[in-house]
Amino acid sequence: MWGFYFHELMRSLPFFLKGVWMTVAVSGLSLIAGTVVGFICGILRTRRNKIIRAIIGAWVDVIRGTPFLVQIFIVFFILPEFGIELKAFPAAVIALSNLTASFICEIVASGILSVPKGQREAATASGLSQYQQLRYIVLPQAMRTIMPPLVGQYVLLIKDSSVVSAIGVVDITRVGWLTVQRIPEGIMVFGLVGLLYFAICYPLINLSSYLEKRMTVMTVKL
Amino acid sequence: MLETFNFRVIVEYLPLYGKCFLATLWLSALSLMGAILVGIIACAMRLSSSRIASRSAGAYIESIRSTPLLAQLYFFYFGLPSLGIMLPEWLTGVIALTLNSGAYYAEIIRSGIQAIHFGQIEAGIASGLSYFQRMRHIILPQALGMTVRPMLGQAIVLVKDSSLLSLISIVELTRAGQTLTSERFMPTEGFLTTAVFYLVIYYMLKAFSNWSEKRLIFQEAY
């Protein structure tokens, strides 16, 4: 029986590759949007404006404190009540970008705060504008602290993208779920699903620990 | 939409939410205890001098960390019956959550243990303490103390991850929101109430985390 199911599974491999493409598309779009929004919010969070800081802080807490599954249900089921009809794919990208942005916001804020104050003061003394300070002095140094957890966050993003299968986006997990109805060998089907995720995530995890090592050595040299 | 927000339905469903809230707490607490136990064992194996133990623990940790929880959950949910093992859903869910968080706990504990100065372990060996005595009296008290904060962070993640159990038809908080949505067609009321309950757990754990950190610093100074 195993041989037969294995053969069947191999025949549905193109279907799995479509799922991989969907996972990559959802995570890729959310990665770009989440990184942009996260960096903006992270920079705003280190500003002196207390109201903006409080708003961003509350937003981060709410996103961190609730499960992603609930967030995606809220986006998918509640936004239509306000007149915003969304298909599953854009709803998934919005929810996932929002989640990623809130985490990246924290990473960027702590990275910026790790840059010694003297650097900023020296930049002010040299007559650099706010934007120039950020662009040429603070961010390049902060990137050293930001990079390793940022890549780690991307791994989490890809893993969290499996949850969007709950609203019917046909990603790898959903393909596995659909296949297992036809080929009742859960271990084999979800073993393949796991393998596909592993192939995407494992290089990123290694990149993260490599960056961590490299960045630490650089700090010691300074 | 707030003007049509139906508080009466929420009050009507409050007993269900209470029951589901307790179910989430109970499932999470059970998985948390299991995960810490699995984490300690996996970490001990990872750091042991036996190559087989170290390799197998490493393979376990890496494969869990690079695949999403949802895929692991389906792996057990669909996979165990095909091996002829019939378990109730909640047990399948707890096993998946335990093994998932166990890998993360193993990494957290490992980072705690490796932060302990090697001289301490050597001193333990020199004093004639056995492996278990060293673990029990020297290594674990320090490692666990150092890792309280990341461990509570992982506990928050675990509580949020338990929402995925609703996808294999376990009755917990997220399921309560789905029930309200399907019975009354009120997703706003349903999922926002669910989110509030999760936030309650989140803020409790966060407050506990802050409190314990202050306390630990106090002990160190003392």
Tab-separated table of C-alpha atoms in Angstrom:
chain	number	residue	atom	x	y	z
A	1	MET	CA	0.000	0.000	0.000
A	2	TRP	CA	2.820	2.386	0.858
A	3	GLY	CA	4.328	1.998	-2.582
A	4	PHE	CA	1.036	2.826	-4.244
A	5	TYR	CA	0.474	5.909	-2.094
A	6	PHE	CA	4.054	6.993	-2.672
A	7	HIS	CA	3.488	6.769	-6.402
A	8	GLU	CA	0.270	8.778	-6.054
A	9	LEU	CA	2.090	11.372	-3.972
A	10	MET	CA	4.811	11.720	-6.589
A	11	ARG	CA	2.106	12.271	-9.183
A	12	SER	CA	0.661	15.185	-7.196
A	13	LEU	CA	4.099	16.793	-6.868
A	14	PRO	CA	3.245	19.627	-9.338
A	15	PHE	CA	0.368	20.528	-7.032
A	16	PHE	CA	2.841	20.777	-4.130
A	17	LEU	CA	5.123	22.993	-6.198
A	18	LYS	CA	2.184	25.322	-6.788
A	19	GLY	CA	1.767	25.409	-3.026
A	20	VAL	CA	5.446	26.293	-2.633
A	21	TRP	CA	4.995	29.123	-5.101
A	22	MET	CA	1.975	30.413	-3.133
A	23	THR	CA	3.874	30.261	0.160
A	24	VAL	CA	6.805	32.105	-1.420
A	25	ALA	CA	4.454	34.708	-2.938
A	26	VAL	CA	2.551	35.377	0.307
A	27	SER	CA	5.724	35.495	2.425
A	28	GLY	CA	7.673	37.489	-0.160
A	29	LEU	CA	5.060	40.230	-0.470
A	30	SER	CA	4.559	40.359	3.309
A	31	LEU	CA	8.315	40.416	3.805
A	32	ILE	CA	8.705	43.515	1.641
A	33	ALA	CA	5.672	45.341	3.040
A	34	GLY	CA	6.415	44.295	6.631
A	35	THR	CA	10.043	45.387	6.406
A	36	VAL	CA	9.181	48.826	4.999
A	37	VAL	CA	6.409	49.511	7.528
A	38	GLY	CA	8.448	47.963	10.341
A	39	PHE	CA	11.451	50.188	9.653
A	40	ILE	CA	9.299	53.319	9.502
A	41	CYS	CA	7.527	52.455	12.765
A	42	GLY	CA	10.785	51.437	14.416
A	43	ILE	CA	12.382	54.774	13.528
A	44	LEU	CA	9.286	56.684	14.693
A	45	ARG	CA	9.345	54.740	17.950
A	46	THR	CA	12.766	56.108	18.855
A	47	ARG	CA	11.611	59.698	18.282
A	48	ARG	CA	10.705	62.026	21.129
A	49	ASN	CA	7.016	62.373	20.199
A	50	LYS	CA	5.283	60.635	23.096
A	51	ILE	CA	1.886	60.213	21.444
A	52	ILE	CA	3.272	58.410	18.396
A	53	ARG	CA	5.427	56.264	20.661
A	54	ALA	CA	2.435	55.285	22.801
A	55	ILE	CA	0.310	54.453	19.759
A	56	ILE	CA	3.014	52.279	18.223
A	57	GLY	CA	3.665	50.627	21.590
A	58	ALA	CA	-0.011	49.740	22.014
A	59	TRP	CA	-0.210	48.415	18.459
A	60	VAL	CA	2.856	46.204	18.991
A	61	ASP	CA	1.406	44.873	22.263
A	62	VAL	CA	-1.956	44.014	20.710
A	63	ILE	CA	-0.348	42.238	17.751
A	64	ARG	CA	2.090	40.371	19.994
A	65	GLY	CA	-0.577	39.455	22.509
A	66	THR	CA	-3.055	37.830	20.132
A	67	PRO	CA	-2.582	34.704	18.041
A	68	PHE	CA	-2.000	35.165	14.336
A	69	LEU	CA	-4.952	32.890	13.588
A	70	VAL	CA	-7.297	35.320	15.367
A	71	GLN	CA	-5.713	38.269	13.555
A	72	ILE	CA	-6.240	36.681	10.192
A	73	PHE	CA	-9.866	35.883	11.034
A	74	ILE	CA	-10.345	39.505	12.075
A	75	VAL	CA	-8.920	40.761	8.776
A	76	PHE	CA	-10.824	38.234	6.708
A	77	PHE	CA	-14.214	38.317	8.450
A	78	ILE	CA	-14.443	41.738	10.084
A	79	LEU	CA	-13.074	44.070	7.423
A	80	PRO	CA	-15.984	43.122	5.091
A	81	GLU	CA	-18.366	44.495	7.740
A	82	PHE	CA	-16.728	47.866	7.236
A	83	GLY	CA	-17.265	47.524	3.511
A	84	ILE	CA	-13.779	46.271	2.636
A	85	GLU	CA	-14.288	42.998	0.771
A	86	LEU	CA	-11.041	41.099	0.508
A	87	LYS	CA	-10.181	37.881	-1.240
A	88	ALA	CA	-8.193	35.353	0.753
A	89	PHE	CA	-4.834	36.246	-0.808
A	90	PRO	CA	-4.791	40.005	-0.094
A	91	ALA	CA	-6.258	39.364	3.371
A	92	ALA	CA	-3.415	36.943	4.072
A	93	VAL	CA	-0.784	39.411	2.847
A	94	ILE	CA	-2.277	42.261	4.905
A	95	ALA	CA	-2.456	40.201	8.115
A	96	LEU	CA	1.025	38.752	7.651
A	97	SER	CA	2.593	42.133	6.786
A	98	ASN	CA	0.972	43.656	9.851
A	99	LEU	CA	2.346	40.882	12.091
A	100	THR	CA	5.838	41.116	10.590
A	101	ALA	CA	5.854	44.913	10.773
A	102	SER	CA	5.098	44.875	14.502
A	103	PHE	CA	7.983	42.514	15.217
A	104	ILE	CA	10.429	44.299	12.911
A	105	CYS	CA	9.425	47.594	14.525
A	106	GLU	CA	10.733	46.286	17.874
A	107	ILE	CA	13.926	44.920	16.303
A	108	VAL	CA	14.674	48.209	14.514
A	109	ALA	CA	13.889	50.319	17.578
A	110	SER	CA	16.232	48.308	19.809
A	111	GLY	CA	18.888	48.402	17.070
A	112	ILE	CA	18.718	52.183	16.842
A	113	LEU	CA	18.817	52.536	20.618
A	114	SER	CA	21.957	50.383	20.716
A	115	VAL	CA	23.913	53.044	18.797
A	116	PRO	CA	25.816	55.186	21.332
A	117	LYS	CA	24.323	58.620	21.891
A	118	GLY	CA	27.636	60.321	21.178
A	119	GLN	CA	27.400	59.313	17.525
A	120	ARG	CA	24.186	61.251	17.076
A	121	GLU	CA	25.523	64.219	19.004
A	122	ALA	CA	28.641	64.267	16.865
A	123	ALA	CA	26.469	64.157	13.745
A	124	THR	CA	24.385	67.076	15.032
A	125	ALA	CA	27.568	68.983	15.794
A	126	SER	CA	28.815	68.328	12.251
A	127	GLY	CA	25.651	69.973	10.936
A	128	LEU	CA	23.977	66.900	9.458
A	129	SER	CA	20.208	67.067	9.039
A	130	GLN	CA	17.901	64.595	10.794
A	131	TYR	CA	17.601	62.548	7.624
A	132	GLN	CA	21.345	62.570	6.982
A	133	GLN	CA	22.042	61.503	10.572
A	134	LEU	CA	19.736	58.554	10.188
A	135	ARG	CA	20.928	57.619	6.733
A	136	TYR	CA	24.692	57.952	7.169
A	137	ILE	CA	25.390	57.618	10.904
A	138	VAL	CA	22.716	55.789	12.897
A	139	LEU	CA	21.237	53.182	10.546
A	140	PRO	CA	24.520	51.772	9.178
A	141	GLN	CA	25.667	51.079	12.731
A	142	ALA	CA	22.274	49.889	13.905
A	143	MET	CA	22.109	47.400	11.022
A	144	ARG	CA	24.742	45.318	12.780
A	145	THR	CA	22.357	44.713	15.683
A	146	ILE	CA	19.301	44.535	13.446
A	147	MET	CA	20.445	42.012	10.829
A	148	PRO	CA	20.582	38.679	12.741
A	149	PRO	CA	17.143	38.953	14.424
A	150	LEU	CA	15.723	40.374	11.187
A	151	VAL	CA	16.638	37.242	9.245
A	152	GLY	CA	15.304	35.184	12.163
A	153	GLN	CA	12.057	37.112	11.854
A	154	TYR	CA	11.865	36.212	8.158
A	155	VAL	CA	12.048	32.542	9.106
A	156	LEU	CA	9.169	33.083	11.553
A	157	LEU	CA	7.288	34.882	8.780
A	158	ILE	CA	7.566	31.910	6.425
A	159	LYS	CA	6.454	29.540	9.181
A	160	ASP	CA	3.561	31.785	10.201
A	161	SER	CA	2.465	31.929	6.576
A	162	SER	CA	1.250	28.339	7.018
A	163	VAL	CA	-1.611	29.707	9.141
A	164	VAL	CA	-3.114	31.533	6.149
A	165	SER	CA	-4.195	28.099	4.898
A	166	ALA	CA	-7.018	28.420	7.464
A	167	ILE	CA	-8.798	30.996	5.282
A	168	GLY	CA	-8.302	28.917	2.148
A	169	VAL	CA	-5.099	30.236	0.616
A	170	VAL	CA	-3.670	27.213	-1.190
A	171	ASP	CA	-0.136	27.249	0.225
A	172	ILE	CA	2.035	24.217	1.060
A	173	THR	CA	0.081	23.392	4.223
A	174	ARG	CA	-3.259	23.662	2.453
A	175	VAL	CA	-1.990	21.450	-0.386
A	176	GLY	CA	-0.965	18.886	2.229
A	177	TRP	CA	-4.384	19.130	3.875
A	178	LEU	CA	-6.139	18.640	0.521
A	179	THR	CA	-3.843	15.779	-0.478
A	180	VAL	CA	-4.308	13.921	2.792
A	181	GLN	CA	-8.039	13.654	2.079
A	182	ARG	CA	-7.154	11.641	-1.032
A	183	ILE	CA	-3.994	9.852	0.111
A	184	PRO	CA	-4.652	8.817	3.744
A	185	GLU	CA	-0.988	8.563	4.718
A	186	GLY	CA	-0.545	11.547	7.034
A	187	ILE	CA	3.089	10.799	7.855
A	188	MET	CA	4.107	10.669	4.199
A	189	VAL	CA	2.081	13.672	3.033
A	190	PHE	CA	3.014	15.966	5.906
A	191	GLY	CA	6.546	14.612	5.865
A	192	LEU	CA	6.770	16.037	2.348
A	193	VAL	CA	5.159	19.290	3.511
A	194	GLY	CA	7.715	19.530	6.310
A	195	LEU	CA	10.539	18.791	3.879
A	196	LEU	CA	9.452	21.621	1.581
A	197	TYR	CA	9.303	24.104	4.469
A	198	PHE	CA	12.660	22.815	5.693
A	199	ALA	CA	14.177	23.465	2.265
A	200	ILE	CA	13.025	27.099	2.439
A	201	CYS	CA	13.718	27.827	6.115
A	202	TYR	CA	16.918	25.946	6.904
A	203	PRO	CA	19.231	28.090	4.726
A	204	LEU	CA	17.705	31.210	6.292
A	205	ILE	CA	18.256	29.871	9.836
A	206	ASN	CA	21.888	29.193	8.985
A	207	LEU	CA	22.229	32.644	7.450
A	208	SER	CA	20.868	34.124	10.686
A	209	SER	CA	23.370	32.324	12.916
A	210	TYR	CA	26.183	33.092	10.452
A	211	LEU	CA	25.296	36.801	10.560
A	212	GLU	CA	25.113	36.663	14.334
A	213	LYS	CA	28.616	35.211	14.547
A	214	ARG	CA	30.043	37.650	12.024
A	215	MET	CA	28.419	40.693	13.585
A	216	THR	CA	29.651	39.717	17.056
A	217	VAL	CA	33.237	39.396	15.819
A	218	MET	CA	32.960	42.816	14.236
A	219	THR	CA	31.802	44.354	17.492
A	220	VAL	CA	34.718	42.821	19.362
A	221	LYS	CA	37.185	44.205	16.796
A	222	LEU	CA	35.821	47.697	17.301
B	1	MET	CA	-19.502	49.463	13.165
B	2	LEU	CA	-19.347	50.133	16.895
B	3	GLU	CA	-22.932	51.419	16.970
B	4	THR	CA	-24.139	47.972	15.978
B	5	PHE	CA	-21.693	46.166	18.238
B	6	ASN	CA	-23.859	43.656	20.055
B	7	PHE	CA	-22.773	43.350	23.671
B	8	ARG	CA	-25.823	41.279	24.566
B	9	VAL	CA	-24.663	38.385	22.399
B	10	ILE	CA	-21.265	38.503	24.069
B	11	VAL	CA	-22.886	38.361	27.507
B	12	GLU	CA	-25.030	35.502	26.296
B	13	TYR	CA	-21.967	33.614	25.104
B	14	LEU	CA	-19.840	34.525	28.126
B	15	PRO	CA	-20.232	31.090	29.784
B	16	LEU	CA	-18.898	29.489	26.594
B	17	TYR	CA	-15.991	31.932	26.536
B	18	GLY	CA	-15.265	31.203	30.190
B	19	LYS	CA	-15.198	27.488	29.511
B	20	CYS	CA	-13.004	27.956	26.444
B	21	PHE	CA	-10.705	30.342	28.319
B	22	LEU	CA	-10.131	27.650	30.944
B	23	ALA	CA	-9.602	25.074	28.181
B	24	THR	CA	-6.919	27.261	26.589
B	25	LEU	CA	-5.239	27.766	29.968
B	26	TRP	CA	-5.365	24.078	30.716
B	27	LEU	CA	-4.072	22.955	27.321
B	28	SER	CA	-1.282	25.545	27.449
B	29	ALA	CA	-0.280	24.665	31.018
B	30	LEU	CA	-0.118	20.971	30.190
B	31	SER	CA	1.924	21.602	27.035
B	32	LEU	CA	4.160	24.062	28.876
B	33	MET	CA	5.076	21.527	31.549
B	34	GLY	CA	5.681	18.864	28.933
B	35	ALA	CA	7.698	21.259	26.779
B	36	ILE	CA	10.017	22.303	29.597
B	37	LEU	CA	10.614	18.633	30.445
B	38	VAL	CA	11.264	17.753	26.788
B	39	GLY	CA	13.461	20.835	26.489
B	40	ILE	CA	15.628	19.851	29.460
B	41	ILE	CA	16.029	16.288	28.149
B	42	ALA	CA	16.738	17.388	24.558
B	43	CYS	CA	19.227	19.963	25.794
B	44	ALA	CA	21.016	17.420	27.994
B	45	MET	CA	21.236	15.108	24.973
B	46	ARG	CA	22.415	17.937	22.704
B	47	LEU	CA	25.253	18.825	25.049
B	48	SER	CA	26.215	15.270	25.983
B	49	SER	CA	29.494	13.778	24.793
B	50	SER	CA	27.709	10.844	23.163
B	51	ARG	CA	27.629	11.590	19.472
B	52	ILE	CA	24.422	9.646	18.764
B	53	ALA	CA	22.473	11.439	21.501
B	54	SER	CA	23.841	14.811	20.441
B	55	ARG	CA	23.116	14.239	16.746
B	56	SER	CA	19.584	12.948	17.268
B	57	ALA	CA	18.693	15.820	19.603
B	58	GLY	CA	20.167	18.213	17.055
B	59	ALA	CA	18.099	16.688	14.264
B	60	TYR	CA	14.954	16.974	16.403
B	61	ILE	CA	15.593	20.623	17.268
B	62	GLU	CA	16.491	21.651	13.724
B	63	SER	CA	13.563	19.888	12.098
B	64	ILE	CA	11.075	21.405	14.549
B	65	ARG	CA	12.548	24.865	14.203
B	66	SER	CA	12.462	24.908	10.432
B	67	THR	CA	8.900	23.673	9.931
B	68	PRO	CA	5.679	25.445	10.918
B	69	LEU	CA	3.655	24.261	13.898
B	70	LEU	CA	0.553	23.839	11.766
B	71	ALA	CA	2.337	21.326	9.520
B	72	GLN	CA	3.555	19.471	12.630
B	73	LEU	CA	0.054	19.476	14.068
B	74	TYR	CA	-1.411	18.007	10.878
B	75	PHE	CA	1.497	15.549	10.760
B	76	PHE	CA	0.401	14.103	14.104
B	77	TYR	CA	-3.321	14.563	13.505
B	78	PHE	CA	-3.330	12.709	10.170
B	79	GLY	CA	-0.168	10.663	10.705
B	80	LEU	CA	-0.829	8.887	13.999
B	81	PRO	CA	-4.086	7.230	12.833
B	82	SER	CA	-2.332	5.905	9.724
B	83	LEU	CA	0.114	4.200	12.084
B	84	GLY	CA	-2.864	2.719	13.899
B	85	ILE	CA	-2.524	4.999	16.941
B	86	MET	CA	-5.886	6.505	17.838
B	87	LEU	CA	-5.689	9.367	20.312
B	88	PRO	CA	-8.276	11.930	21.334
B	89	GLU	CA	-7.819	15.262	19.543
B	90	TRP	CA	-6.790	17.211	22.623
B	91	LEU	CA	-4.001	14.734	23.337
B	92	THR	CA	-2.746	14.958	19.748
B	93	GLY	CA	-2.783	18.740	20.099
B	94	VAL	CA	-0.926	18.695	23.403
B	95	ILE	CA	1.689	16.296	21.998
B	96	ALA	CA	2.280	18.509	18.954
B	97	LEU	CA	2.495	21.662	21.082
B	98	THR	CA	4.801	19.952	23.594
B	99	LEU	CA	7.213	18.682	20.958
B	100	ASN	CA	7.155	22.026	19.144
B	101	SER	CA	7.853	24.195	22.177
B	102	GLY	CA	10.227	21.569	23.596
B	103	ALA	CA	12.686	22.272	20.780
B	104	TYR	CA	12.602	25.998	21.476
B	105	TYR	CA	12.994	25.389	25.224
B	106	ALA	CA	15.991	23.158	24.500
B	107	GLU	CA	17.652	26.067	22.670
B	108	ILE	CA	16.765	28.550	25.409
B	109	ILE	CA	18.125	26.298	28.153
B	110	ARG	CA	21.233	25.581	26.076
B	111	SER	CA	21.985	29.281	25.757
B	112	GLY	CA	21.542	29.558	29.536
B	113	ILE	CA	23.844	26.635	30.260
B	114	GLN	CA	26.505	27.822	27.854
B	115	ALA	CA	26.489	31.201	29.542
B	116	ILE	CA	27.623	29.481	32.756
B	117	HIS	CA	31.337	29.692	33.241
B	118	PHE	CA	33.042	26.382	32.493
B	119	GLY	CA	35.024	26.688	35.730
B	120	GLN	CA	31.838	26.060	37.676
B	121	ILE	CA	31.349	22.701	36.018
B	122	GLU	CA	35.021	21.854	36.529
B	123	ALA	CA	34.719	22.826	40.190
B	124	GLY	CA	31.702	20.527	40.430
B	125	ILE	CA	33.679	17.663	38.919
B	126	ALA	CA	36.615	18.411	41.225
B	127	SER	CA	34.304	18.353	44.251
B	128	GLY	CA	33.281	14.837	43.262
B	129	LEU	CA	29.693	15.643	42.312
B	130	SER	CA	28.024	13.194	39.953
B	131	TYR	CA	26.512	14.285	36.637
B	132	PHE	CA	23.020	14.524	38.106
B	133	GLN	CA	24.220	16.362	41.194
B	134	ARG	CA	26.050	18.878	39.000
B	135	MET	CA	22.938	19.347	36.909
B	136	ARG	CA	20.645	19.595	39.898
B	137	HIS	CA	22.724	21.818	42.192
B	138	ILE	CA	25.029	23.845	39.949
B	139	ILE	CA	23.973	24.078	36.335
B	140	LEU	CA	20.175	24.052	36.256
B	141	PRO	CA	19.535	26.575	39.081
B	142	GLN	CA	21.741	29.123	37.339
B	143	ALA	CA	20.640	28.296	33.803
B	144	LEU	CA	16.954	28.390	34.681
B	145	GLY	CA	17.419	31.636	36.613
B	146	MET	CA	19.133	33.281	33.671
B	147	THR	CA	16.530	32.125	31.191
B	148	VAL	CA	13.323	33.059	33.018
B	149	ARG	CA	12.599	35.926	30.656
B	150	PRO	CA	13.038	34.074	27.329
B	151	MET	CA	11.168	31.126	28.841
B	152	LEU	CA	8.186	33.311	29.697
B	153	GLY	CA	8.433	34.769	26.197
B	154	GLN	CA	8.177	31.264	24.786
B	155	ALA	CA	5.238	30.579	27.124
B	156	ILE	CA	3.438	33.551	25.562
B	157	VAL	CA	4.177	32.102	22.116
B	158	LEU	CA	2.844	28.739	23.282
B	159	VAL	CA	-0.447	30.208	24.490
B	160	LYS	CA	-0.861	31.961	21.144
B	161	ASP	CA	0.097	28.821	19.241
B	162	SER	CA	-2.571	26.874	21.112
B	163	SER	CA	-5.082	28.803	18.965
B	164	LEU	CA	-4.065	26.540	16.074
B	165	LEU	CA	-5.590	23.606	17.943
B	166	SER	CA	-8.982	25.000	16.944
B	167	LEU	CA	-8.141	23.868	13.395
B	168	ILE	CA	-8.231	20.227	14.486
B	169	SER	CA	-11.602	20.855	16.156
B	170	ILE	CA	-10.442	21.212	19.744
B	171	VAL	CA	-12.722	23.520	21.718
B	172	GLU	CA	-10.680	26.473	22.975
B	173	LEU	CA	-10.771	30.280	22.782
B	174	THR	CA	-10.442	30.652	19.020
B	175	ARG	CA	-13.081	27.966	18.543
B	176	ALA	CA	-15.447	30.029	20.721
B	177	GLY	CA	-15.053	32.918	18.292
B	178	GLN	CA	-15.725	30.598	15.374
B	179	THR	CA	-18.811	29.227	17.143
B	180	LEU	CA	-20.231	32.717	17.607
B	181	THR	CA	-19.441	33.486	13.981
B	182	SER	CA	-21.137	30.413	12.609
B	183	GLU	CA	-24.145	30.349	14.959
B	184	ARG	CA	-25.013	34.062	14.965
B	185	PHE	CA	-22.940	35.302	12.036
B	186	MET	CA	-21.239	37.887	14.212
B	187	PRO	CA	-17.519	37.678	13.436
B	188	THR	CA	-16.770	41.127	14.888
B	189	GLU	CA	-18.164	40.293	18.314
B	190	GLY	CA	-16.804	36.751	18.197
B	191	PHE	CA	-13.192	37.329	17.260
B	192	LEU	CA	-12.692	40.619	19.088
B	193	THR	CA	-13.871	38.964	22.320
B	194	THR	CA	-11.468	36.096	21.658
B	195	ALA	CA	-8.664	38.593	21.098
B	196	VAL	CA	-9.463	40.341	24.399
B	197	PHE	CA	-9.235	37.062	26.300
B	198	TYR	CA	-5.843	36.312	24.730
B	199	LEU	CA	-4.669	39.804	25.612
B	200	VAL	CA	-5.610	39.134	29.252
B	201	ILE	CA	-3.290	36.101	29.301
B	202	TYR	CA	-0.594	38.064	27.435
B	203	TYR	CA	-0.597	40.978	29.861
B	204	MET	CA	-0.589	38.634	32.871
B	205	LEU	CA	2.452	36.751	31.564
B	206	LYS	CA	4.163	39.991	30.585
B	207	ALA	CA	3.619	41.465	34.058
B	208	PHE	CA	4.934	38.244	35.589
B	209	SER	CA	7.971	38.432	33.324
B	210	ASN	CA	8.747	42.013	34.360
B	211	TRP	CA	8.187	41.164	38.022
B	212	SER	CA	10.426	38.101	37.927
B	213	GLU	CA	13.187	40.023	36.211
B	214	LYS	CA	13.167	42.674	38.927
B	215	ARG	CA	13.170	39.974	41.569
B	216	LEU	CA	16.062	38.101	40.003
B	217	ILE	CA	18.152	41.251	39.742
B	218	PHE	CA	17.370	41.967	43.379
B	219	GLN	CA	18.552	38.491	44.378
B	220	GLU	CA	21.756	38.929	42.443
B	221	ALA	CA	22.495	42.232	44.160
B	222	TYR	CA	21.592	40.757	47.498
